[in-house]
Coordinates of C-alpha atoms in Angstrom, one line a residue:
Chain L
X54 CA 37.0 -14.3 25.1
X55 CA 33.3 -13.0 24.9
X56 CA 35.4 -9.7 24.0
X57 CA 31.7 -8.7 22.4
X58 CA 29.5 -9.4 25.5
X59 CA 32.6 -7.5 27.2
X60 CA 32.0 -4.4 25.4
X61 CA 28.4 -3.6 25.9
X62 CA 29.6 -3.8 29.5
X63 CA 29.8 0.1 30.2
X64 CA 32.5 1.9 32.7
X65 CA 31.2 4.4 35.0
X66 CA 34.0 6.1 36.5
X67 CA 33.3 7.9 40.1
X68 CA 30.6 5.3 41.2
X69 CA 29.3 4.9 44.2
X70 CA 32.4 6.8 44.9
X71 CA 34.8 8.8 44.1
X72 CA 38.0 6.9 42.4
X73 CA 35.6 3.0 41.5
X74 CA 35.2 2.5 38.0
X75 CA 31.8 0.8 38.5
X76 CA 31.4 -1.8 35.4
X77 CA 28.2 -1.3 34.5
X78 CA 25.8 -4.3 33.3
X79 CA 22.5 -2.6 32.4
X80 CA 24.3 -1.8 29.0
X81 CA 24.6 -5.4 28.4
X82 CA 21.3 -6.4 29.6
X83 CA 19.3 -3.4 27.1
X84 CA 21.1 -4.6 24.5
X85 CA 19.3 -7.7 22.6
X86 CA 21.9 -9.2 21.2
X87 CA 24.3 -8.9 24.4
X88 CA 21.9 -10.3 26.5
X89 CA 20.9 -13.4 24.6
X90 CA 24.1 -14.4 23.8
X91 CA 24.6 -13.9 27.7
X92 CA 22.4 -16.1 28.8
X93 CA 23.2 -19.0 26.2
X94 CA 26.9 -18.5 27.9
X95 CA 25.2 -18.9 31.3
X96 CA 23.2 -21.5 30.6
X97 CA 25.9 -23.5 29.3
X98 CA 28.0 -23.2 32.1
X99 CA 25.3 -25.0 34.0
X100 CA 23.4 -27.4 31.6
X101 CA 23.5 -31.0 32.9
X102 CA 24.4 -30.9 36.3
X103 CA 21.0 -31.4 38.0
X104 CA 20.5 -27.8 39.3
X105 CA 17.0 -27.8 40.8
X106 CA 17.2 -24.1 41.8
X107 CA 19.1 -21.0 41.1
X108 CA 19.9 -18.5 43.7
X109 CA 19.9 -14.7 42.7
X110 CA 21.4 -12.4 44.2
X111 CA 19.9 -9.1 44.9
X112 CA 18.8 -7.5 42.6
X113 CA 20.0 -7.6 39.3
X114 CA 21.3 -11.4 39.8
X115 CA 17.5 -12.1 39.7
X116 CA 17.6 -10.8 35.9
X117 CA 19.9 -13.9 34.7
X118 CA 19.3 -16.0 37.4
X119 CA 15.2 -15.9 36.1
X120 CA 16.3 -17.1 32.7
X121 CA 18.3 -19.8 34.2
X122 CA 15.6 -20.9 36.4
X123 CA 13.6 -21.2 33.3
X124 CA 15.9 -22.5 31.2
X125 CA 17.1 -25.1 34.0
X126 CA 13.7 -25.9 34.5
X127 CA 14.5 -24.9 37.6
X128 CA 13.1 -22.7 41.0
X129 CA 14.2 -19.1 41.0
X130 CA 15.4 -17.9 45.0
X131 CA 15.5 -14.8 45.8
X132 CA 19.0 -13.8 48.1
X133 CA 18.1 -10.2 49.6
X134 CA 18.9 -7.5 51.8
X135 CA 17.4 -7.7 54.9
X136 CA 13.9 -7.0 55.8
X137 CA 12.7 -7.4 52.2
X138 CA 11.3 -11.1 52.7
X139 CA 8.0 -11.5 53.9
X140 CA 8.5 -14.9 55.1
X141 CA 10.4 -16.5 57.9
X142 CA 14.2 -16.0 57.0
X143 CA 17.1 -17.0 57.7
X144 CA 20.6 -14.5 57.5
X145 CA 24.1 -14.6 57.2
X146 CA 25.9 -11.5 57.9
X147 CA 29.7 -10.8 56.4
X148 CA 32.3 -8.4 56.7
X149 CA 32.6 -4.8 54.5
X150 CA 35.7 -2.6 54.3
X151 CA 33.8 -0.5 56.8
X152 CA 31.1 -2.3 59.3
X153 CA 28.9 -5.2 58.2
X154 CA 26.4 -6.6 56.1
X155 CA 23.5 -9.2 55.9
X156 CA 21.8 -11.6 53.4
X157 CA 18.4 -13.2 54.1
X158 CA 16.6 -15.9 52.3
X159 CA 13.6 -17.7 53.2
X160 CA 13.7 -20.6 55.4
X161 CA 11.8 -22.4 53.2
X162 CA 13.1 -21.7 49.6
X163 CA 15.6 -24.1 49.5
X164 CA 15.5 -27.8 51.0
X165 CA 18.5 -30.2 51.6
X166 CA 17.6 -31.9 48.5
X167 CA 18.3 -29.4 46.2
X168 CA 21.2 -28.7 43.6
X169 CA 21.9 -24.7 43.3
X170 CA 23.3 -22.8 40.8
X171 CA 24.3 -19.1 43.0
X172 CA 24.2 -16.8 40.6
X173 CA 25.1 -12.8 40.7
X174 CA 26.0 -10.1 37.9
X175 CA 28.9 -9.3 39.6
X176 CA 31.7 -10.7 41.5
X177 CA 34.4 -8.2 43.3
X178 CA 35.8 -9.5 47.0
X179 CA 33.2 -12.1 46.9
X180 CA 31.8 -11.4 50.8
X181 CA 28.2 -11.0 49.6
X182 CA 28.1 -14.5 47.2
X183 CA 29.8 -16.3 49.9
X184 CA 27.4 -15.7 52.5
X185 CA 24.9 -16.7 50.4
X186 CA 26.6 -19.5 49.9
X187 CA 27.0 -20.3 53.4
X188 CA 23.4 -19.9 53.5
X189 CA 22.3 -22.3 51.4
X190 CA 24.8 -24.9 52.6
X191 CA 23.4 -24.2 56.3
X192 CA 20.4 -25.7 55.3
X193 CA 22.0 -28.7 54.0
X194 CA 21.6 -28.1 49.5
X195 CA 24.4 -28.9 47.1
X196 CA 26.4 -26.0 45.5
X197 CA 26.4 -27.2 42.1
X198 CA 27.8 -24.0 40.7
X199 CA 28.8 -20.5 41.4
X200 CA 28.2 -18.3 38.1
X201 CA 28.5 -14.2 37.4
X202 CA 28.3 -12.2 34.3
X203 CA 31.4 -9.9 35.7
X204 CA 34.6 -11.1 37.4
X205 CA 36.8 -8.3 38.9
X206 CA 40.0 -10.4 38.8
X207 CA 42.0 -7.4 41.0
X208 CA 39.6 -8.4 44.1
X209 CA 39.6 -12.2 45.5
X210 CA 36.3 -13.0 45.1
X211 CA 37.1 -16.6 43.1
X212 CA 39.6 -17.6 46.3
X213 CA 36.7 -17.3 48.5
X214 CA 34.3 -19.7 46.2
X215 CA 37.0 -21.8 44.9
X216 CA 35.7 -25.0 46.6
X217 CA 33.4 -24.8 44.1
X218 CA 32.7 -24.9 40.3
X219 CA 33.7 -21.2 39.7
X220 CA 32.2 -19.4 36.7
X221 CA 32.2 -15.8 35.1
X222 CA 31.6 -14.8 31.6
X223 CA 33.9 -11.6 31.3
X224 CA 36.7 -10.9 33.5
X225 CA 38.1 -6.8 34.0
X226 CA 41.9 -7.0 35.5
X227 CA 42.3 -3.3 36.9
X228 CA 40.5 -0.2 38.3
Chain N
X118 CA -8.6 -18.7 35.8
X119 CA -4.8 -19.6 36.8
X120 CA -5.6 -21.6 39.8
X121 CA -2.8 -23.3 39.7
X122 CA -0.5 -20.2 39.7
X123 CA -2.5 -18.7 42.0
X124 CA -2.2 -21.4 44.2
X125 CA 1.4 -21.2 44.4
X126 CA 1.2 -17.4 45.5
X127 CA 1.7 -17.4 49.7
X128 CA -0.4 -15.1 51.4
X129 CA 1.7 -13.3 54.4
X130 CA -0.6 -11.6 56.7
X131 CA 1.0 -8.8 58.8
X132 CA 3.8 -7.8 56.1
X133 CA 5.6 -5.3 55.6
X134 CA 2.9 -3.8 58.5
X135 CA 0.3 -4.9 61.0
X136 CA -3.0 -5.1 59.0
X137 CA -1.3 -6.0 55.4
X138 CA -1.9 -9.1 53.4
X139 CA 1.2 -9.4 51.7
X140 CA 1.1 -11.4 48.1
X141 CA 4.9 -13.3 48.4
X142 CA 5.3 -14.3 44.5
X143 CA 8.4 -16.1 45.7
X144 CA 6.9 -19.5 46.6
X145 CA 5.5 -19.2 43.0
X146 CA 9.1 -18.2 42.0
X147 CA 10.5 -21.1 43.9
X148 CA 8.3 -23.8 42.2
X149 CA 9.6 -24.3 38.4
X150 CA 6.3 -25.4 37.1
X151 CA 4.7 -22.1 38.6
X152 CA 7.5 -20.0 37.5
X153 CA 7.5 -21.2 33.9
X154 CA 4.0 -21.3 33.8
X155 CA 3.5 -17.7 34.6
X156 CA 6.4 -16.6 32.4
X157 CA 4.7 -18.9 29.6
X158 CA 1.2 -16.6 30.5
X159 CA 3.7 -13.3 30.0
X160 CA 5.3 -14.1 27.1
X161 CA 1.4 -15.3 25.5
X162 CA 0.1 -11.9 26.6
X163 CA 3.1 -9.9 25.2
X164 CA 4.5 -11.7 21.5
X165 CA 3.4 -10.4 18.4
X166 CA 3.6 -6.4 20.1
X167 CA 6.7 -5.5 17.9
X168 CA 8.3 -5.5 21.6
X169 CA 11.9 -4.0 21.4
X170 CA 12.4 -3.2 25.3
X171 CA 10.6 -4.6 28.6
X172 CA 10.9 -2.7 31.7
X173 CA 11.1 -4.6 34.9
X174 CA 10.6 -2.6 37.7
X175 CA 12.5 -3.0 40.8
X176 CA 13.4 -5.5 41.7
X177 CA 10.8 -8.5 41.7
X178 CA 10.0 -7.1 38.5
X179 CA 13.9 -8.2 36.9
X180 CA 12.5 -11.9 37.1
X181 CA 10.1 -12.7 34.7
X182 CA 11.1 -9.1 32.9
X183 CA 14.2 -11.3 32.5
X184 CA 12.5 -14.3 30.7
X185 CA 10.2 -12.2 28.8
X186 CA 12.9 -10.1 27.1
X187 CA 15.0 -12.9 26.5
X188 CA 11.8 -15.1 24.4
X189 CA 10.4 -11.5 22.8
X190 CA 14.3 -11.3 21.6
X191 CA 13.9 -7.7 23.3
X192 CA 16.8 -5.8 25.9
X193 CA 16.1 -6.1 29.6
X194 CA 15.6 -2.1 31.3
X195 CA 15.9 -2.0 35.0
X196 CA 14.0 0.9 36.5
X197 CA 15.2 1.4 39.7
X198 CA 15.0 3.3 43.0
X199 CA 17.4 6.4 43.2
X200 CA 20.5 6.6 43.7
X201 CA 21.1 3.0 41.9
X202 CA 21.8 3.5 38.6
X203 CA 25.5 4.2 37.9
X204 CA 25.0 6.2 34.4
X205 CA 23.0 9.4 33.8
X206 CA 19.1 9.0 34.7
X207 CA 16.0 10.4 34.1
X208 CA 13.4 10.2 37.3
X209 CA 9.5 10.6 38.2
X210 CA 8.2 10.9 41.5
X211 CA 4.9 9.9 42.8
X212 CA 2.8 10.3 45.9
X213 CA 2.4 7.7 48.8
X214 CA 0.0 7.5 51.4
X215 CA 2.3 9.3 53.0
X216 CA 5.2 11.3 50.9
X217 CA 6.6 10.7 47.7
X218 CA 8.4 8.1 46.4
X219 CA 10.5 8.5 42.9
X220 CA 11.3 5.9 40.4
X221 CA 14.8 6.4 38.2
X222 CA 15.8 4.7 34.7
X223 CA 19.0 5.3 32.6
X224 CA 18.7 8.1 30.0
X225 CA 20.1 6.0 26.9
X226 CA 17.8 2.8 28.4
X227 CA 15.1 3.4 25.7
X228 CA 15.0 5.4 22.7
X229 CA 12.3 7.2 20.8
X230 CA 12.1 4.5 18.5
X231 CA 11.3 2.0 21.2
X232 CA 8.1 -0.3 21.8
X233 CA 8.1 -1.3 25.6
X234 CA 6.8 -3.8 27.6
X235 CA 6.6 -2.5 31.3
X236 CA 6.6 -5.3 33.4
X237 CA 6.5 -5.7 37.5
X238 CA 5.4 -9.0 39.7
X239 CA 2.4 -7.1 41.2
X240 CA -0.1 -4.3 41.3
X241 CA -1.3 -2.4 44.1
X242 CA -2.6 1.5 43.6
X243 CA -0.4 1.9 40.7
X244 CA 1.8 4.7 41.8
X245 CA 5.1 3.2 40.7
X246 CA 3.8 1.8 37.5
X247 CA 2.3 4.8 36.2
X248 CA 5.3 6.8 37.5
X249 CA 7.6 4.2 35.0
X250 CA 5.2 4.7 32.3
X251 CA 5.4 8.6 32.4
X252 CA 9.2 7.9 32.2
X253 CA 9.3 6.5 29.4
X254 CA 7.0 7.8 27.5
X255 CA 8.7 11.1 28.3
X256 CA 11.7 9.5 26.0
X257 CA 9.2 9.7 23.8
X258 CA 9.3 5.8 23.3
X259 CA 5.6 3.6 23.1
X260 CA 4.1 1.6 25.8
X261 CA 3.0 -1.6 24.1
X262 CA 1.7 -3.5 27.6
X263 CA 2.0 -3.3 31.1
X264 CA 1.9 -6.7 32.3
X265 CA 2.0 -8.2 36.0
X266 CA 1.7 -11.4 37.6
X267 CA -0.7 -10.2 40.1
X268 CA -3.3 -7.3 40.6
X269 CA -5.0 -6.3 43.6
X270 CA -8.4 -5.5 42.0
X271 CA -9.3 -3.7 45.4
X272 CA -7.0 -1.4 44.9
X273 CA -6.8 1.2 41.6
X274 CA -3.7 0.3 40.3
X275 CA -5.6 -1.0 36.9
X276 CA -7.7 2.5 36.2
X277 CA -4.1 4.5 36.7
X278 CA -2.8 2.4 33.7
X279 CA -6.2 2.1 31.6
X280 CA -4.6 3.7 28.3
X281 CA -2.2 0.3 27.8
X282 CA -3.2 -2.9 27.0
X283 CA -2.9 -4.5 30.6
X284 CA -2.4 -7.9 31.6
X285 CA -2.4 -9.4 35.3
X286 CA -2.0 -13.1 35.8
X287 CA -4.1 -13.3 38.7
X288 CA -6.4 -11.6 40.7
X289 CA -6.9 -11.3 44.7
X290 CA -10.2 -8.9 45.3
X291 CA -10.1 -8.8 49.0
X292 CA -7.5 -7.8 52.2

């Protein structure tokens, strides 16, 4: 389904390295008609559950996670990289193939009495959303949803977020 | 004008270095009466241009470039740091106060035929918005507006981009 969303998704073979076919969004997201009809999808995934705040990931979950925010009426939060907040933070760090990595978000984005929507472009083993995940639940908010444009089904990112309501618009099956 | 938006801008002194008053647009980002205020301000400043593209610059800049290409019915451009984008790019580098920096942006992202809104969350001396603009008007494409949610008038970021129509929110004229 969504085959036409699906095919202003763009394959870049060899990216970031050798041998990944990196599936690439921007062509959706230039494309005026893709990226509308995107966003209605999105939003409609996430319409009436009482999400006061949508979490993007960096950086291009902060593309449709802004028009959910808005859409939502809702807070946009920004998830990112470490060092990039100017405020007091707090991190979650998560396992790679090789070594580690962090996510930070403001202390003070979120609040236990919030309903989040996480939202990224892209889902592939699913370590970066569920940090930020763990995040948001260490400061005591609802997971209302968990949403992404892209869902590489070959890599288990939905088993790692499948306590809770698990969304993606376009799912690619191999390499 | 824009108190209220203004007021929802957190001044973070010290950031990302001693002596730096940093502008953190994400407690405006985090309040959804802010956010969709300012995105309401955007999209006033920006409908009616013929706007076909809007380039959000990375990566605060994906936000409201986000909510603005989806209400102008336009595609969403990422320009990006290097090594970033996965498809061929074009690039433009620009001097620091100390170095260069460069600023990258798909090749096929815009075409000739193109009328852009560039679009980032703030503007200090102007170096990475003029370098974006350079971009892509070397595609050959028209800058329509360059539109930000907030400009440090102390700094020249405005006189670097006085040939477009530009647009800040709001203003902070001191350190």
């Amino acid at each position: 389904m969504h085959d036409d969303i699906k095919a202003a998704i763009r394959g870049v073979p060899d990216f970031p390295k050798p041998g990944i076919l990196f599936y690439d969004v921007t062509t959706l997201m230039k494309d005026p008609v893709a990226f509308k009809k995107t966003s209605d999808v999105l939003y409609d995934y996430a319409k009436d559950k009482g999400i006061t705040k949508v979490a993007g990931i960096e950086s291009r979950g902060f593309a449709f996670g802004a028009t959910l925010a808005e859409r939502l009426g809702a807070g946009l939060v920004l998830m990112r990289k470490p060092g990039k907040l100017p405020g007091e933070t707090v991190s979650e760090s998560y396992e790679l193939e090789y070594g580690t990595d962090t996510i930070e978000m403001h202390v003070d984005a979120i609040s236990s009495d919030d309903v989040v929507l996480l939202h990224d472009d892209l889902i592939a083993t699913g370590g970066t959303a569920k940090a930020a995940a763990n995040l948001i639940e260490k400061i005591g908010a609802t997971i209302a949803q968990a949403s992404f444009v892209i869902e590489l089904t070959f890599l288990p990112g939905r088993a790692k977020l499948e306590q809770y309501d698990f969304r993606s618009v376009v799912q690619f099956d191999s390499e």
